[in-house]
XYZ file of C-alpha atoms in Angstrom:
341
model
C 12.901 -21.428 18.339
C 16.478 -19.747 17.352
C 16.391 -15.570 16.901
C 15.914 -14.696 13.757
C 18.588 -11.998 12.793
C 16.718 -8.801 11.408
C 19.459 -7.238 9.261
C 18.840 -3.344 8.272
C 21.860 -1.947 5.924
C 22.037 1.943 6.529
C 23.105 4.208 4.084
C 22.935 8.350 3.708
C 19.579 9.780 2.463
C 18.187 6.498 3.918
C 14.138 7.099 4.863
C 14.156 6.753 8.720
C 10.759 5.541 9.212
C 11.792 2.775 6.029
C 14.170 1.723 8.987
C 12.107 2.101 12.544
C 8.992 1.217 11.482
C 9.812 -2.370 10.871
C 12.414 -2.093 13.345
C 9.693 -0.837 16.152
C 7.202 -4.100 14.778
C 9.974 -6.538 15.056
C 11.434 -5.119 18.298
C 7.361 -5.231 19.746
C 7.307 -8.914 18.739
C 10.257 -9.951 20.946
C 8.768 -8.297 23.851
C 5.821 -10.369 23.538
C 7.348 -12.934 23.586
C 8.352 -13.093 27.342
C 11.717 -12.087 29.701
C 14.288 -13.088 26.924
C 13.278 -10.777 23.770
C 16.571 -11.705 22.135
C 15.237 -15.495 21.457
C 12.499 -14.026 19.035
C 14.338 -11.066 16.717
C 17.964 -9.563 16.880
C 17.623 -6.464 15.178
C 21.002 -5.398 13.423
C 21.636 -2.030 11.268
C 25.011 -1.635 9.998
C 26.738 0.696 7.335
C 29.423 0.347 4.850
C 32.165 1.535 6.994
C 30.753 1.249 10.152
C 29.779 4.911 10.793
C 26.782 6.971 11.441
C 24.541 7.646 8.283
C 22.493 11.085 7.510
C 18.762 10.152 6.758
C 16.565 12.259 4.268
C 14.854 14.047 7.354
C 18.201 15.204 9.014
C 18.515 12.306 11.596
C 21.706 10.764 12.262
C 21.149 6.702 13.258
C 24.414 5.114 14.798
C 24.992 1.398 13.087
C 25.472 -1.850 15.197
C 28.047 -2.794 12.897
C 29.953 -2.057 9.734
C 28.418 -4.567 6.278
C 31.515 -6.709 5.906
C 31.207 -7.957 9.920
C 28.067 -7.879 10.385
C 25.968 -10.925 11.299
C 24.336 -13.515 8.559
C 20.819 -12.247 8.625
C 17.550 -14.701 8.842
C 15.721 -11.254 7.265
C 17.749 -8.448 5.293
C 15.625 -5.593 5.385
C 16.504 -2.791 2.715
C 15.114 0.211 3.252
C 14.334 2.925 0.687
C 14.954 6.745 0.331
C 16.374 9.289 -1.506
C 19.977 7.700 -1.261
C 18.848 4.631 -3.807
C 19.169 6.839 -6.633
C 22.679 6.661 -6.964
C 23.726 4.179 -4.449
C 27.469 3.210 -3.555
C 28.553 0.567 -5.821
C 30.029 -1.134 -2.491
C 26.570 -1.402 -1.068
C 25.245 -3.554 -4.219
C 28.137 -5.793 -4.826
C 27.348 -6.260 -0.476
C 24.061 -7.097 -1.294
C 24.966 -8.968 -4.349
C 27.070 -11.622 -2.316
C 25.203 -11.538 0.803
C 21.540 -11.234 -0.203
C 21.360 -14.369 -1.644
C 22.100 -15.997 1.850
C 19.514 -14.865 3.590
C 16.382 -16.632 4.141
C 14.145 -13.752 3.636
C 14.376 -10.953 1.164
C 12.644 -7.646 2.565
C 12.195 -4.089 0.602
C 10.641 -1.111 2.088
C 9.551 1.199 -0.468
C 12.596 1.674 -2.992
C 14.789 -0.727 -1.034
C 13.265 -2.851 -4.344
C 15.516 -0.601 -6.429
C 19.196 -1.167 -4.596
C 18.005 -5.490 -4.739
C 16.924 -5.149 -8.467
C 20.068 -3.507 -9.196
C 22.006 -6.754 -7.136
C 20.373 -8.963 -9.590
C 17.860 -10.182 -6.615
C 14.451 -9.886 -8.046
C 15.097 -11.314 -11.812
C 11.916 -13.154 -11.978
C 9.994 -11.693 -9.224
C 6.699 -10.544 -8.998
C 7.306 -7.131 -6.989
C 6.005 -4.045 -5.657
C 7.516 -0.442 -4.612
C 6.788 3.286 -3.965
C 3.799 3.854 -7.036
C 6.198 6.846 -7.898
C 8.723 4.429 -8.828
C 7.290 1.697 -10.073
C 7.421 2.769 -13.739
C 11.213 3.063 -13.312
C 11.602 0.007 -11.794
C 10.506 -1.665 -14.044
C 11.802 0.115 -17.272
C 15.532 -0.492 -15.854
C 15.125 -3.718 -14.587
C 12.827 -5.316 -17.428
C 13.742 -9.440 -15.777
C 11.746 -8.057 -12.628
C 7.679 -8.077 -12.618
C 6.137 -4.532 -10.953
C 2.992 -4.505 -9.983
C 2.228 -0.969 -8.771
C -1.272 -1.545 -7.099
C -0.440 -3.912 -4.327
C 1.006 -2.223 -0.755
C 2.935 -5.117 -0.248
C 3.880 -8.700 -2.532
C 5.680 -11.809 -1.413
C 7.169 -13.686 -3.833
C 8.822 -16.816 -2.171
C 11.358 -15.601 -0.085
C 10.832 -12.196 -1.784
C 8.832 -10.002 0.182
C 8.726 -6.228 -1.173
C 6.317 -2.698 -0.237
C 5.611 0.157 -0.863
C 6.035 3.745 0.699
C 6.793 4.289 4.096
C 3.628 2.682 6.174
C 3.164 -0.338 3.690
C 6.749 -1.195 5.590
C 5.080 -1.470 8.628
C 2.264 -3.601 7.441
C 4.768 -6.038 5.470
C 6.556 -6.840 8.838
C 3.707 -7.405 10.826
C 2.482 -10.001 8.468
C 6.069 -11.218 9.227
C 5.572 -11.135 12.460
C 2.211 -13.214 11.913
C 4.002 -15.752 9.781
C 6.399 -16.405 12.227
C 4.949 -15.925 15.965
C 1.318 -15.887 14.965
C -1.874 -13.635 15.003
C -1.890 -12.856 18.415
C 1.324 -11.781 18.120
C 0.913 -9.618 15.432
C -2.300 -8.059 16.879
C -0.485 -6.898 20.286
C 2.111 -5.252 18.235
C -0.306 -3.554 15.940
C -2.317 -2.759 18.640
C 0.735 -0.963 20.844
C 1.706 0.700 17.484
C -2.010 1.748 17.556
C -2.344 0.879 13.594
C -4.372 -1.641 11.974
C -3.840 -5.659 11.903
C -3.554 -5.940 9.522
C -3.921 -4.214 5.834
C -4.276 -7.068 3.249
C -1.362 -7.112 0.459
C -2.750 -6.833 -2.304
C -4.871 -3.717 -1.242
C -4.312 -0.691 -3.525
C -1.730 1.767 -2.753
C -3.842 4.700 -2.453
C -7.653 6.191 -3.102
C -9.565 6.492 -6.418
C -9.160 10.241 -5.950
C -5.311 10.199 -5.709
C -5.029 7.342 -8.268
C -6.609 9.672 -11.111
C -4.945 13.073 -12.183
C -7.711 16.171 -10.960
C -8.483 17.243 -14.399
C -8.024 20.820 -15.370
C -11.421 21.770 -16.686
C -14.093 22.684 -14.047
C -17.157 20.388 -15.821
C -14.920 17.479 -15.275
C -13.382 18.105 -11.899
C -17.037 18.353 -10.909
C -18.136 15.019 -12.823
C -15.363 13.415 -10.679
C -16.872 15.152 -7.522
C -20.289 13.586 -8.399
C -19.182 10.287 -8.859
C -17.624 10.310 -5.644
C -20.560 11.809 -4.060
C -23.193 9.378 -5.632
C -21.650 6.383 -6.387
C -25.482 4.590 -6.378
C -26.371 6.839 -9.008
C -26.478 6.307 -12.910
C -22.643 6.762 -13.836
C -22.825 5.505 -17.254
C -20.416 6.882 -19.775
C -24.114 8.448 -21.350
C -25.034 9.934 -17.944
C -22.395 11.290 -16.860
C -21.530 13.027 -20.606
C -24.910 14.570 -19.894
C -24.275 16.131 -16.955
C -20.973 17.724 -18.266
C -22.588 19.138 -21.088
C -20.509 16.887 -23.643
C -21.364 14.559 -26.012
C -20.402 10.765 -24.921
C -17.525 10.110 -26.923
C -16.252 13.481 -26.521
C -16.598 13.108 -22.519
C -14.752 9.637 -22.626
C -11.991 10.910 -24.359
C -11.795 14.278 -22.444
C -11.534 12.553 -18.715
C -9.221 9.454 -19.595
C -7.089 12.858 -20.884
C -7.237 14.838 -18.013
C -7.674 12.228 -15.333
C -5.085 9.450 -17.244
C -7.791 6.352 -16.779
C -11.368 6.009 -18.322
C -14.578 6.954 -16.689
C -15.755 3.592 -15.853
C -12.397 2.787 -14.307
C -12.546 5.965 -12.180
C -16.186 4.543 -11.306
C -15.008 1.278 -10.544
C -12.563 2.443 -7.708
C -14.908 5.023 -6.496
C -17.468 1.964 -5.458
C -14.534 0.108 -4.402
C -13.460 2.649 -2.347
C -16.837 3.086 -0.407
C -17.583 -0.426 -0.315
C -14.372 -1.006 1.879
C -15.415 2.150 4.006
C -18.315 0.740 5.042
C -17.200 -2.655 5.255
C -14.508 -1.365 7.844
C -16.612 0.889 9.731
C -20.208 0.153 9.757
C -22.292 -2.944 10.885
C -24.074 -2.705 7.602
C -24.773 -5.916 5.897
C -22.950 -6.650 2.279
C -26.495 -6.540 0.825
C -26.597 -3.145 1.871
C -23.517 -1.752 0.725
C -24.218 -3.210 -2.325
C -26.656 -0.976 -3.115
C -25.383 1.969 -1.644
C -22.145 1.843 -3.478
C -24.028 1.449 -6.849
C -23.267 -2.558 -7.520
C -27.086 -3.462 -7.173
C -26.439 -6.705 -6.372
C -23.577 -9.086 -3.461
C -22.969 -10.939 -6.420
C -21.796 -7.709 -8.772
C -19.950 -6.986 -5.356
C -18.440 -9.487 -4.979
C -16.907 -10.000 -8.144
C -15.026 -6.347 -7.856
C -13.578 -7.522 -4.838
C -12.336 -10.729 -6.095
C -11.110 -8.904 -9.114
C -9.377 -6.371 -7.585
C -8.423 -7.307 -4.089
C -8.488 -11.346 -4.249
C -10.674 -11.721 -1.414
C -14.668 -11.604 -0.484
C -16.469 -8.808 1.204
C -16.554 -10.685 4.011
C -13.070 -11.824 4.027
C -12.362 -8.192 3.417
C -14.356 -7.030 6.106
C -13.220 -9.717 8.694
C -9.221 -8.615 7.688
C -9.810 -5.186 8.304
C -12.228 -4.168 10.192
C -11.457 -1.613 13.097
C -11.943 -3.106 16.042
C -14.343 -2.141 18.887
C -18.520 -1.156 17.590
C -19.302 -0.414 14.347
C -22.163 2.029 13.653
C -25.020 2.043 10.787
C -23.475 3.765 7.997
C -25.899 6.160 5.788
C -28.988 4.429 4.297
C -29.880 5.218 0.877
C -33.401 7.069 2.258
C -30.663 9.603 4.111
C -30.385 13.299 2.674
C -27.147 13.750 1.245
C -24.755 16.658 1.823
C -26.368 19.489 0.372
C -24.624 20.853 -3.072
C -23.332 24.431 -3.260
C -25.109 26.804 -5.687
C -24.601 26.663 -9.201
C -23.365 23.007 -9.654
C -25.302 20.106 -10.491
């Protein structure tokens, strides 16, 4: 099988771990692959002019080459940083002529921004960092942002988002192209997980939602997350803040920016995959734990949400090694502090 050229245009402000953490998952997949790690991935970095680039952190990285002679890539990798907000207009009339030439597309976090402003994602479904996402898309209205996804491919269109989703993205690459095993030893010398599945949300239910500024609701969100078997009904859970139900609903999507039930929903979601990943308990289980009653009401979430099964899930993503019994229902919880409910 030919090398596959692994481009990587630098640029000041560039994100340095945009950069080596795909590099270090593309450079681990040529060593697999025997005494001649050159035949698997040439990995390539090179600048406008040719010269060393400042990253966000302070680093200096040292290009192979300068844009206009460096090789035709198999993947051009963009990374992201704060140096895409106002980028050279050199470096997108570059990637205007030469992305379309490449056989794979690659963004790392808003890398998505310098292609969308080449014209390369018109028509793409597309991800980058959640911070951005609402500008990407507002600027570039041709391009399709999902912001929930840590990674999307699109064709030859493969975009992620912040720094570590980069990683992920390449080694499912790396999969693609050398297979699982492949992609396992990497992950495995990189000591991270093989691998996370796309379309899994950017970040938890309790970083998703805004903490809202009045105590009775920061602590409603604390009980959901603490009971998510419990009865976390709109009715309930107006109760228990002292509020009448439509008052409560309108209070938390306020203060929170999304509606009770669909803080609920990623609470469940969010221990459901715990356990999955962790424990050896069975999806009947967790079911019940995480407050769906039922595999079947699980299920669905996941199939909404993630586009897989709880056991495809589980089987994905699992850590490897044991697993112990997570906590059973029967189990005392962590005891409350004083004074709350």
């Amino acid at each position: 099988m030919a090398a596959r050229t692994v481009l990587i245009p630098l640029f000041d402000d560039v994100q340095s771990l945009d950069v080596t953490g795909p590099a270090e998952v593309f450079a681990g997949a040529a060593l697999c692959q025997g005494p001649r790690p050159g035949d698997t991935y040439r990995i390539r970095t090179a600048s406008l002019d040719g010269g060393p680039v400042r990253t966000s952190s302070g680093l200096t990285l040292v290009p192979d080459h300068a844009l206009e002679d460096a090789p035709a890539p198999h993947t051009l990798l963009v990374p992201g940083g704060r140096g895409t907000r106002r980028p050279d207009p050199r470096l997108s009339a570059w990637l205007r002529e030469h992305g379309p030439r490449a056989e794979r597309l690659v963004s790392v976090c808003t890398g998505a921004i310098l292609l969308a402003r080449a014209g390369l994602l018109d028509g793409r479904r597309v991800t980058t960092h959640w911070a951005y996402c609402d500008r990407l898309a507002r600027d570039h209205p041709a391009v399709e942002v999902d912001p929930d996804p840590i990674y999307v491919r699109d064709g030859n269109v493969a975009t992620s988002a912040g720094v570590t989703a980069g990683i992920d993205l390449a080694l499912a690459l790396v999969e693609e192209d050398h297979g699982r095993d492949t992609a396992l030893t990497v992950a495995r010398h990189l000591v991270v997980f093989l691998r996370r599945p796309g379309n899994q949300a950017q970040f938890s239910a309790q970083l998703s939602a805004q903490t809202a500024r009045r105590e009775p609701l920061r602590e409603i969100q604390h009980w959901i997350t603490e009971h998510p078997d419990d009865d976390l009904s709109v009715e309930s859970l107006a109760s228990r803040a002292r509020l009448s139900p439509r008052h409560f609903a309108r209070a938390f999507q306020a203060e929170t920016g999304m509606t009770p039930g669909r803080y609920v929903d990623l609470v469940r979601l969010e221990q459901a995959r715990r356990l999955l990943e962790d424990t050896s308990d069975g999806v009947e289980e967790i079911s019940r734990t995480c407050g769906y009653g039922t595999p079947e009401a699980m299920r669905r979430a996941f199939a909404r949400t993630l586009g897989a099964s709880p056991a495809e899930y589980r089987r994905r993503f699992c850590a490897p090694g044991p697993r112990t019994p997570g906590r059973r229902p029967s189990e005392p919880r962590t005891p409350r502090p004083k004074g709350t409910r």
